[in-house]
XYZ file of C-alpha atoms in Angstrom:
672
model
C 18.876 -43.350 42.587
C 15.813 -42.190 42.079
C 12.986 -43.569 42.333
C 8.898 -42.574 41.586
C 5.230 -41.993 43.391
C 3.917 -44.605 41.207
C 6.430 -47.533 42.101
C 3.953 -49.295 42.615
C 2.648 -49.461 39.214
C 6.691 -49.725 38.750
C 7.439 -53.505 39.945
C 4.256 -54.893 39.591
C 4.638 -54.300 35.529
C 8.883 -55.050 36.134
C 8.002 -58.667 38.174
C 8.076 -60.362 34.589
C 11.692 -58.785 33.992
C 13.139 -60.385 37.331
C 13.569 -63.012 35.233
C 15.705 -61.994 31.827
C 18.826 -59.839 31.785
C 19.178 -56.698 31.926
C 18.293 -55.346 28.018
C 20.558 -52.167 27.895
C 24.334 -51.530 27.249
C 26.739 -48.681 27.095
C 29.646 -47.063 26.397
C 30.535 -43.409 26.245
C 33.618 -41.851 24.342
C 34.988 -38.158 24.192
C 35.160 -36.266 20.847
C 36.579 -32.851 20.477
C 35.338 -30.455 19.136
C 37.179 -27.465 19.206
C 40.354 -25.940 20.945
C 39.999 -27.839 25.466
C 35.901 -28.990 24.253
C 34.717 -31.809 24.533
C 31.465 -34.102 23.469
C 31.215 -36.705 25.621
C 28.386 -38.844 24.243
C 27.055 -42.081 25.830
C 25.479 -43.951 23.420
C 22.514 -47.370 24.740
C 21.442 -50.172 22.552
C 19.059 -52.463 23.887
C 17.154 -55.293 21.495
C 13.977 -56.089 20.812
C 10.707 -53.546 21.525
C 12.606 -52.576 24.253
C 12.767 -48.183 25.001
C 14.434 -45.868 27.779
C 12.574 -42.821 28.719
C 14.053 -38.863 28.038
C 15.831 -36.467 30.237
C 12.839 -35.379 31.063
C 12.141 -35.167 35.407
C 8.237 -36.551 35.445
C 7.793 -36.094 39.260
C 5.682 -37.783 40.861
C 3.479 -38.309 37.713
C 5.282 -39.595 35.122
C 8.157 -42.655 34.979
C 11.776 -42.282 35.963
C 13.384 -40.536 33.152
C 17.265 -40.848 32.309
C 19.448 -39.210 33.916
C 22.697 -38.246 33.372
C 25.508 -37.149 34.575
C 29.378 -36.646 34.312
C 31.347 -35.033 37.434
C 33.064 -31.826 37.333
C 35.787 -30.527 39.331
C 38.200 -28.243 39.815
C 40.299 -30.594 35.613
C 37.125 -30.237 33.437
C 33.573 -27.953 33.372
C 30.101 -28.878 31.693
C 28.807 -26.534 28.794
C 25.368 -26.433 29.279
C 23.308 -28.753 30.185
C 22.981 -33.208 29.141
C 21.099 -33.146 25.482
C 20.172 -36.483 23.802
C 21.319 -36.528 20.507
C 19.115 -38.903 18.638
C 15.363 -39.357 18.553
C 13.044 -39.301 20.375
C 9.300 -40.253 21.047
C 6.304 -38.848 22.022
C 3.213 -39.242 22.643
C 0.613 -39.238 24.958
C 0.738 -42.820 27.474
C -2.563 -44.568 28.588
C -1.056 -45.351 31.461
C 0.238 -41.701 32.618
C -1.796 -39.860 31.437
C 0.545 -37.532 30.362
C 2.887 -36.805 27.396
C 6.144 -38.421 27.767
C 9.259 -39.152 24.972
C 10.508 -42.890 24.935
C 13.534 -43.625 23.229
C 14.647 -46.425 21.703
C 18.199 -47.947 20.341
C 20.521 -47.154 19.160
C 19.604 -43.741 21.959
C 22.158 -41.169 22.012
C 23.428 -38.278 24.878
C 26.328 -35.977 25.232
C 27.272 -33.344 27.787
C 29.715 -30.711 26.377
C 32.535 -30.288 28.556
C 35.543 -28.058 28.867
C 39.280 -28.787 29.720
C 41.063 -26.902 31.998
C 44.147 -27.603 32.083
C 46.880 -29.347 29.659
C 47.054 -32.749 30.716
C 45.084 -35.611 30.360
C 42.016 -35.659 32.292
C 39.611 -39.152 33.363
C 35.617 -38.691 33.976
C 33.481 -40.633 35.834
C 30.355 -40.817 33.732
C 26.786 -41.960 35.342
C 23.680 -42.564 33.131
C 20.353 -44.194 35.678
C 17.307 -45.138 33.228
C 14.416 -48.048 33.643
C 13.815 -50.248 31.167
C 10.521 -50.416 29.339
C 8.342 -52.885 26.489
C 5.131 -52.431 25.926
C 4.409 -55.719 28.653
C 6.726 -54.410 31.342
C 9.333 -52.927 32.877
C 12.487 -52.919 34.055
C 13.533 -51.854 38.191
C 15.497 -47.921 37.417
C 19.057 -49.026 36.944
C 22.744 -47.795 36.484
C 25.420 -47.878 35.197
C 29.780 -45.897 35.262
C 31.783 -45.402 32.762
C 34.967 -43.370 32.958
C 35.586 -41.219 29.953
C 39.466 -39.923 29.509
C 40.256 -35.614 28.251
C 42.928 -36.299 26.393
C 45.066 -33.215 25.719
C 45.414 -32.533 21.886
C 42.341 -33.869 19.522
C 41.677 -37.856 19.475
C 38.777 -39.824 20.533
C 38.745 -42.599 23.698
C 36.564 -45.065 24.908
C 35.043 -46.383 26.609
C 32.315 -49.481 27.117
C 29.428 -51.314 30.139
C 27.843 -54.348 29.881
C 29.445 -57.306 31.866
C 32.590 -54.693 31.908
C 30.523 -51.242 33.205
C 33.404 -49.191 34.096
C 36.824 -50.114 32.840
C 38.318 -47.863 30.238
C 39.231 -49.096 25.934
C 42.838 -49.562 24.970
C 42.877 -47.092 23.774
C 42.184 -44.781 26.602
C 45.020 -42.367 27.616
C 45.758 -42.599 23.328
C 46.418 -39.009 22.853
C 46.717 -37.714 19.607
C 49.721 -34.944 19.223
C 47.670 -32.822 15.986
C 48.840 -30.831 13.199
C 52.908 -31.257 13.003
C 54.724 -27.709 12.909
C 54.996 -28.820 9.217
C 51.252 -28.698 8.796
C 50.837 -25.417 11.235
C 52.888 -23.677 8.490
C 51.013 -25.144 4.794
C 47.460 -24.203 6.820
C 49.324 -20.465 7.537
C 50.606 -19.538 3.808
C 47.384 -20.586 2.822
C 45.283 -18.761 4.621
C 48.456 -16.266 4.063
C 47.408 -15.734 -0.219
C 43.618 -16.159 0.846
C 43.895 -12.823 2.982
C 45.468 -11.501 -1.041
C 41.873 -12.557 -2.251
C 39.529 -10.531 0.035
C 38.207 -7.067 -0.489
C 40.354 -5.624 2.392
C 43.076 -5.944 0.613
C 42.276 -4.906 -3.254
C 43.015 -1.299 -2.274
C 45.814 -1.363 -1.440
C 47.642 -2.588 -4.383
C 46.879 0.958 -6.416
C 48.720 3.105 -4.201
C 51.773 -0.219 -4.505
C 52.543 0.743 -8.194
C 52.044 3.912 -7.967
C 54.740 4.430 -4.861
C 56.932 2.389 -6.513
C 56.472 4.318 -9.777
C 57.583 7.351 -8.570
C 60.453 5.835 -6.020
C 61.738 4.205 -9.585
C 61.621 7.828 -10.928
C 63.403 9.830 -9.138
C 66.420 7.882 -9.754
C 69.286 8.763 -12.053
C 70.444 6.201 -14.641
C 69.444 2.296 -15.112
C 72.025 0.968 -13.711
C 70.388 3.169 -10.220
C 66.784 2.536 -11.078
C 66.786 -1.433 -10.814
C 69.400 -1.452 -8.013
C 66.928 1.288 -6.087
C 63.955 -0.948 -7.206
C 64.632 -4.277 -6.277
C 65.880 -2.739 -3.116
C 63.036 -1.387 -1.796
C 60.800 -3.531 -3.390
C 62.357 -6.501 -1.051
C 62.547 -3.661 2.517
C 58.871 -3.179 1.086
C 58.497 -7.279 1.529
C 60.755 -7.305 4.821
C 58.973 -4.378 6.709
C 55.099 -6.154 5.577
C 56.682 -8.896 7.684
C 58.202 -7.466 10.057
C 54.976 -5.887 11.368
C 53.109 -8.907 11.490
C 55.666 -10.828 12.625
C 57.715 -8.794 15.288
C 54.102 -7.269 17.330
C 52.023 -10.217 17.265
C 56.181 -12.094 19.570
C 55.731 -8.931 21.007
C 51.919 -10.013 22.206
C 52.938 -13.766 22.723
C 55.375 -12.876 24.985
C 53.001 -10.946 27.189
C 50.062 -13.230 26.853
C 52.569 -15.645 27.789
C 54.648 -13.556 30.831
C 51.003 -12.294 31.919
C 48.953 -15.823 31.908
C 46.996 -15.511 28.860
C 44.362 -12.800 31.038
C 46.124 -9.823 29.303
C 45.895 -9.714 25.687
C 42.269 -9.529 23.869
C 41.110 -9.569 19.795
C 39.555 -6.719 20.445
C 42.011 -4.629 19.141
C 41.601 -6.079 15.993
C 37.909 -4.803 16.356
C 38.754 -1.786 16.812
C 41.275 -0.878 13.826
C 38.256 -2.743 11.190
C 35.499 -0.796 12.428
C 36.278 1.937 15.087
C 35.433 5.101 13.432
C 39.276 6.878 14.148
C 41.021 4.255 12.276
C 37.919 4.008 8.922
C 37.825 8.437 8.555
C 41.848 8.102 9.460
C 42.029 5.736 6.407
C 39.531 7.514 4.434
C 41.450 10.427 4.201
C 44.331 8.657 3.136
C 42.617 7.162 0.111
C 41.456 10.431 -0.229
C 45.111 12.258 -0.059
C 46.150 9.490 -2.000
C 43.849 10.580 -4.643
C 44.969 13.706 -4.528
C 48.609 12.945 -5.244
C 47.988 11.400 -7.865
C 45.533 14.025 -9.742
C 48.556 16.022 -9.898
C 47.276 18.603 -6.854
C 50.373 17.965 -4.929
C 53.388 15.651 -4.383
C 54.211 13.755 -1.421
C 57.398 13.723 0.833
C 58.679 13.087 3.718
C 58.807 15.880 6.081
C 62.542 17.282 5.842
C 62.939 17.026 9.507
C 62.679 13.415 9.206
C 64.985 12.874 6.411
C 67.923 14.964 8.313
C 67.632 12.693 11.235
C 68.976 10.189 9.420
C 72.735 9.825 7.424
C 72.682 11.253 4.525
C 72.300 8.923 2.182
C 69.485 8.608 -0.354
C 67.659 5.454 0.253
C 66.777 6.718 3.770
C 63.558 8.327 3.012
C 62.484 6.124 0.349
C 63.385 3.580 3.290
C 61.018 5.126 5.220
C 57.787 6.078 2.556
C 58.599 1.917 2.407
C 57.644 1.515 5.980
C 55.459 4.452 5.703
C 52.698 2.286 2.905
C 53.671 -1.172 4.333
C 52.443 0.047 7.707
C 49.571 1.632 5.969
C 49.089 -1.961 4.326
C 48.579 -3.694 7.081
C 46.820 -1.785 9.240
C 44.260 -1.507 6.635
C 44.086 -5.029 5.692
C 43.134 -6.040 9.244
C 38.964 -5.532 8.898
C 39.995 -9.047 6.450
C 43.153 -10.104 8.570
C 42.807 -9.603 12.706
C 40.726 -13.337 11.891
C 43.131 -14.880 11.513
C 45.781 -12.591 13.289
C 43.111 -13.036 15.969
C 42.778 -17.153 16.542
C 46.673 -17.172 15.973
C 46.649 -14.808 18.965
C 44.270 -17.104 21.305
C 46.036 -20.275 20.731
C 48.677 -18.750 21.557
C 46.241 -18.271 25.662
C 46.114 -21.576 24.929
C 49.508 -22.591 26.198
C 51.203 -22.503 23.023
C 54.583 -20.363 22.422
C 56.441 -21.060 19.474
C 54.148 -21.846 17.285
C 51.552 -18.821 17.144
C 55.068 -17.050 15.816
C 56.404 -19.477 13.516
C 52.887 -19.213 11.739
C 52.465 -16.496 12.017
C 55.444 -15.338 10.298
C 54.746 -17.867 7.316
C 51.573 -15.853 6.807
C 53.285 -12.670 6.969
C 55.492 -13.821 3.745
C 52.816 -15.730 2.076
C 50.913 -12.192 2.112
C 53.713 -10.092 1.134
C 55.375 -12.109 -1.575
C 52.477 -10.513 -4.001
C 53.489 -7.338 -3.141
C 57.027 -7.822 -3.120
C 56.890 -8.845 -6.503
C 54.548 -6.376 -7.893
C 56.885 -3.754 -6.500
C 59.170 -5.169 -8.187
C 57.176 -4.145 -11.603
C 57.520 -0.158 -11.774
C 61.298 -1.305 -12.530
C 59.643 -2.940 -15.707
C 56.570 0.039 -16.102
C 59.383 2.131 -16.214
C 60.942 0.436 -19.300
C 57.418 1.538 -21.202
C 57.030 4.329 -23.815
C 56.368 7.274 -22.361
C 54.702 9.729 -24.925
C 51.624 10.592 -24.477
C 52.239 11.925 -21.042
C 51.180 7.450 -20.388
C 52.722 6.938 -16.426
C 51.041 9.977 -15.186
C 48.238 8.067 -16.918
C 48.228 5.425 -15.233
C 48.643 7.580 -11.216
C 45.144 9.685 -12.792
C 43.171 6.285 -13.327
C 45.031 4.740 -10.032
C 43.284 8.476 -8.156
C 39.649 7.634 -9.516
C 40.368 4.112 -8.454
C 41.479 5.068 -4.879
C 38.433 7.915 -4.669
C 36.529 4.761 -4.821
C 37.405 2.446 -2.663
C 38.049 5.021 -0.239
C 34.900 5.618 0.613
C 34.391 2.019 1.062
C 35.778 2.567 5.200
C 33.706 5.832 5.385
C 31.173 3.451 4.712
C 31.959 0.926 8.021
C 32.082 3.587 9.935
C 28.048 4.997 9.367
C 27.123 1.278 9.636
C 28.973 0.706 12.982
C 27.692 3.687 14.292
C 24.607 4.585 12.380
C 24.916 7.574 10.162
C 23.272 6.754 8.396
C 24.660 9.161 5.919
C 26.514 6.397 3.100
C 23.617 4.800 2.398
C 23.551 2.611 -0.476
C 21.869 4.528 -3.180
C 23.864 7.449 -2.121
C 27.151 5.273 -2.150
C 26.110 3.349 -5.734
C 25.448 7.357 -7.059
C 29.461 8.191 -5.906
C 30.944 5.231 -7.396
C 29.175 6.171 -11.000
C 30.266 9.704 -10.976
C 33.331 8.350 -10.402
C 32.695 5.545 -12.724
C 31.902 7.991 -15.144
C 34.563 10.681 -14.864
C 37.482 8.106 -15.268
C 36.145 6.716 -18.422
C 34.661 10.313 -19.797
C 38.763 10.598 -18.852
C 40.325 7.735 -20.622
C 37.611 9.431 -23.740
C 40.136 11.766 -23.544
C 37.201 14.445 -22.816
C 38.566 15.802 -19.460
C 42.837 16.870 -18.339
C 44.389 16.972 -16.074
C 48.088 18.405 -14.501
C 51.156 16.752 -16.042
C 48.410 15.343 -18.796
C 49.524 14.813 -22.214
C 47.035 15.600 -25.548
C 45.682 12.155 -26.393
C 45.776 11.782 -30.095
C 44.383 8.300 -31.126
C 42.772 5.565 -29.265
C 45.117 3.159 -28.446
C 43.229 -0.692 -28.093
C 44.534 -1.104 -24.977
C 42.852 2.344 -23.459
C 39.694 2.102 -26.205
C 39.795 -2.125 -24.172
C 39.713 -0.409 -20.913
C 36.818 1.726 -21.675
C 34.646 -0.468 -22.821
C 34.662 -2.153 -19.337
C 34.807 0.683 -17.690
C 31.290 2.115 -19.002
C 30.246 -1.493 -18.632
C 31.280 -0.718 -15.009
C 28.977 2.274 -14.938
C 25.717 0.956 -16.770
C 26.170 -2.634 -14.293
C 25.383 -0.704 -11.433
C 22.508 1.920 -12.255
C 20.072 -0.740 -11.820
C 21.928 -1.260 -8.268
C 20.030 2.701 -7.652
C 16.567 1.565 -7.627
C 17.645 -1.967 -5.327
C 19.664 -4.452 -8.174
C 21.491 -6.964 -5.634
C 24.646 -6.482 -7.973
C 26.303 -8.916 -6.068
C 30.227 -9.182 -7.396
C 30.064 -5.918 -5.038
C 28.855 -6.668 -2.038
C 31.707 -7.173 -0.620
C 31.336 -3.482 -0.858
C 28.323 -2.215 -0.930
C 26.531 -0.503 2.602
C 23.435 -3.282 2.751
C 20.304 -3.211 0.480
C 18.168 -2.243 4.049
C 19.727 0.903 4.236
C 18.110 1.758 0.412
C 15.676 4.489 0.704
C 13.301 3.039 -2.397
C 13.886 0.201 -4.156
C 11.807 -1.884 -6.376
C 11.212 -4.467 -5.723
C 10.754 -3.853 -1.410
C 10.957 -8.621 -0.895
C 14.601 -7.832 -2.099
C 14.953 -5.574 0.816
C 12.713 -5.904 4.046
C 10.306 -8.634 2.343
C 6.386 -9.759 2.872
C 5.263 -11.545 6.770
C 6.122 -15.183 7.528
C 4.348 -17.879 9.093
C 5.031 -17.085 12.645
C 2.601 -15.648 14.783
C 2.813 -15.243 18.161
C 2.080 -11.964 19.923
C 1.797 -8.293 18.417
C 3.760 -8.189 14.870
C 5.235 -5.472 12.973
C 5.999 -6.206 8.894
C 8.666 -9.135 9.289
C 6.216 -11.197 11.291
C 8.450 -10.893 14.246
C 6.980 -9.605 17.627
C 7.180 -5.137 16.618
C 9.248 -4.277 20.481
C 11.424 -6.701 19.595
C 15.265 -5.544 21.041
C 17.187 -3.397 17.889
C 14.757 -3.893 15.194
C 14.176 0.269 14.518
C 18.299 -0.252 13.362
C 19.326 -2.829 12.431
C 17.972 -5.796 10.196
C 18.165 -8.672 7.797
C 17.886 -8.174 4.138
C 15.799 -10.529 1.416
C 12.710 -10.164 3.848
C 14.308 -12.715 6.348
C 13.325 -12.195 10.012
C 15.448 -11.951 12.301
C 16.145 -10.955 16.314
C 18.883 -9.187 17.386
C 19.187 -10.391 21.301
C 20.272 -14.529 21.686
C 18.245 -14.526 24.897
C 15.342 -12.974 23.088
C 14.832 -15.385 19.901
C 15.913 -18.300 21.240
C 12.862 -18.161 24.204
C 10.956 -17.609 20.584
C 12.115 -20.108 19.229
C 10.759 -22.200 22.275
C 6.902 -20.528 21.470
C 7.614 -22.003 18.150
C 9.257 -24.647 17.759
C 11.472 -23.931 15.431
C 15.554 -24.692 15.825
C 17.882 -21.490 15.949
C 19.705 -19.941 13.568
C 23.039 -17.597 14.995
C 24.163 -15.268 12.251
C 27.726 -13.766 13.823
C 28.183 -10.651 11.889
C 29.520 -7.673 11.324
C 28.686 -3.714 9.302
C 32.296 -3.726 8.990
C 32.462 -7.881 7.555
C 32.635 -7.309 4.028
C 32.798 -11.738 3.625
C 29.176 -11.314 5.568
C 27.928 -9.061 2.607
C 29.051 -11.455 0.030
C 27.118 -14.250 2.354
C 24.015 -12.335 1.862
C 24.208 -11.404 -1.580
C 25.511 -15.155 -2.792
C 24.265 -17.429 -0.314
C 20.845 -16.869 1.627
C 19.700 -14.750 -1.872
C 19.104 -18.461 -3.725
C 15.581 -18.956 -3.101
C 15.776 -22.181 -1.731
C 18.051 -20.876 1.659
C 15.326 -18.145 1.568
C 12.432 -20.297 1.979
C 14.534 -22.241 5.094
C 15.582 -19.315 6.526
C 12.151 -17.686 6.550
C 9.503 -20.611 7.305
C 11.351 -23.966 9.091
C 13.822 -21.397 11.134
C 14.083 -18.594 13.736
C 17.390 -16.361 13.052
C 18.713 -14.216 15.269
C 21.935 -12.432 14.132
C 24.570 -11.011 16.420
C 26.121 -7.504 14.914
C 30.062 -8.031 16.261
C 30.048 -4.248 16.067
C 27.728 -2.084 16.520
C 28.957 0.980 17.856
C 24.994 1.811 20.236
C 25.475 2.508 23.936
C 23.412 0.583 25.141
C 20.861 1.146 28.153
C 22.525 0.315 31.973
C 19.928 -2.357 32.722
C 21.953 -4.667 29.537
C 25.404 -3.573 29.971
C 27.846 -7.493 30.879
C 30.573 -7.685 33.519
C 32.482 -9.827 32.083
C 34.666 -13.266 34.568
C 37.563 -9.750 34.587
C 35.580 -7.070 36.170
C 35.630 -5.224 32.574
C 31.895 -3.322 31.835
C 30.729 -4.381 28.406
C 28.628 -1.043 27.438
C 28.072 -1.020 23.431
C 26.121 -3.697 21.886
C 28.559 -5.197 19.754
C 31.420 -5.658 22.028
C 28.406 -7.670 24.708
C 27.825 -9.560 20.773
C 31.057 -10.553 21.274
C 31.581 -11.121 24.768
C 29.400 -13.833 24.410
C 30.708 -15.368 21.066
C 33.868 -15.516 22.525
C 32.171 -17.241 26.012
C 29.404 -19.650 24.550
C 31.042 -20.808 20.700
C 34.905 -20.042 21.355
C 34.979 -17.908 18.224
C 35.842 -14.131 17.443
C 35.466 -14.286 13.336
C 32.707 -13.785 11.448
C 30.212 -14.584 9.478
C 29.533 -17.533 11.900
C 26.596 -19.840 11.387
C 25.985 -22.212 13.719
C 22.005 -24.101 14.620
C 21.144 -25.253 17.527
C 17.568 -26.490 19.633
C 16.568 -23.896 21.659
C 15.868 -26.541 24.533
C 18.817 -27.719 24.801
C 20.199 -24.828 23.212
C 23.561 -27.152 21.898
C 24.733 -27.364 18.048
C 22.933 -29.835 16.204
C 25.531 -30.087 12.919
C 28.577 -28.100 13.087
C 29.141 -24.487 12.920
C 30.430 -23.070 9.415
C 32.070 -19.910 7.933
C 32.478 -18.493 5.050
C 32.393 -20.439 2.464
C 29.595 -19.579 -0.927
C 29.320 -23.037 -1.865
C 25.263 -22.561 -1.886
C 24.431 -26.261 -1.960
C 27.110 -26.415 0.501
C 24.112 -24.019 2.360
C 20.947 -25.810 1.479
C 23.014 -28.740 3.087
C 23.057 -26.978 6.263
C 19.932 -26.010 6.600
C 18.390 -29.023 5.772
C 20.504 -30.895 8.049
C 20.326 -28.975 11.115
C 16.713 -29.538 10.659
C 16.503 -33.675 10.882
């Protein structure tokens, strides 16, 4: 029990109240937030004009503030500090002569905790408060409530009053969560969603071209049919195996090693490191050169000699190679999905992650498998005029354009500055202009036949191609080109923009400290090589942003992003560009963008040592570790609104969603 220096004044005010019943009653509940994280909420109700004080420790110069205590131990860990989720009325108090905070009915006090074991745990929760009105006060009082944290999703409650300390009749009942069939359906849905991501699109022309060539090597119609179906089936099975078997092995290692030896770092490495991205870029350039007729891609004869003498074995090796390339390239978008499965496997699950990954990979592989059957149909179309070679050349142009996406990712994450937005656009404009000229028959390659006339279908392709070129040209002067936002480097990399507001914008209303043209302190960390589009002022260090938000009294908007995150670029181009969103972000929030894939090595004073003893030196790894520890997420984009003082969530977080109205409501809700 705590007593204040002004106890005498409190007792004098409390004399008339002693004859009354305590006006405040409490109930407590535990709500599962995500994973093993729960939010314990104590709700106090009081009648009339009674109020209690906020969580501030006013010491000897003020009233007795409310104290909220959750007894943590070896089974439960506290996450952050307690905070009041309901409204707090602040104002100057004539009696104490200071500004104090009061809470009227109902008052909601929260504390986030993490369950450290897989079993149900009952946690004692203590509330200490003092109830006052305009005329008198009760002496300080307290009660202890028992709140049960279930092992799975659930909501259990305890209540106070005449039965303070007794748990509700529903305590101990847990929700078993989704059934295995629900998880399978969800995994299948994610598999189809992954097909819609920009990372996967470049593999479509490669797949078509490969199976076109495979069919051409067969002799006779029956052999073509049989060979095409067999290779298509093996292609689909290879994709499934490449996703499921390594994940199963990793889960087994994780399971037997206690869930501590595997992280999602490998997925981030595949998506953002220069080596795999440059490799993917060279692979696409190699395929494009082959499509243009420079050479034929064949497997080394030594590979085939080591296998049986069956003619299909070379084809199977090629099929596996294409499937492997597809799986590796797609990790830029499927990595976060696969990573979430791995994270789940470290939380005690065993078979469910393997089964859900199998369902995900089947859904992901199915359209490509069906596409692999398509060349057998395309092969039946008339071949006069070199139609099939024209298809390969067209796909070659597309391969050149899409291959530069991987070079762009490496360029952005390492800040090489060789492929800025206008350079990238210039390459695409030239490539697709040459494609249009080729379709007109003005450019010919090695195996092309003369174009005697333009067919209707070819004319349609020509119109679409040149319309696309015309659409891209304004981008050289800063047009947003929202339809290509997932592929293009950010507009902040462009040197010349007709409307500077598209790039850096005008200063905002922030006034604390020396400022640069963003309106924020000029010496903020990493602002010399990181910035956001549309003039959105931002910090790039969490602690720096939090401290600044406290100074200016604004909520903190966390933007977990990445240079190679195509969905992040789409969110910026399609959602952030909306005037309502820009106004809220610029005027009402302190924005903190944390890049999870930036390769900049920081000064030693900023290095972070993980709880496993690993030293993190790059900005991206430090940010990713922070997000995992603080928010239990490793996916991009991720948006969270925090109270800078309590550092707690103000509203549920958001991820990739192009619904502008929903994002506006998300920002508005965070201000309430």
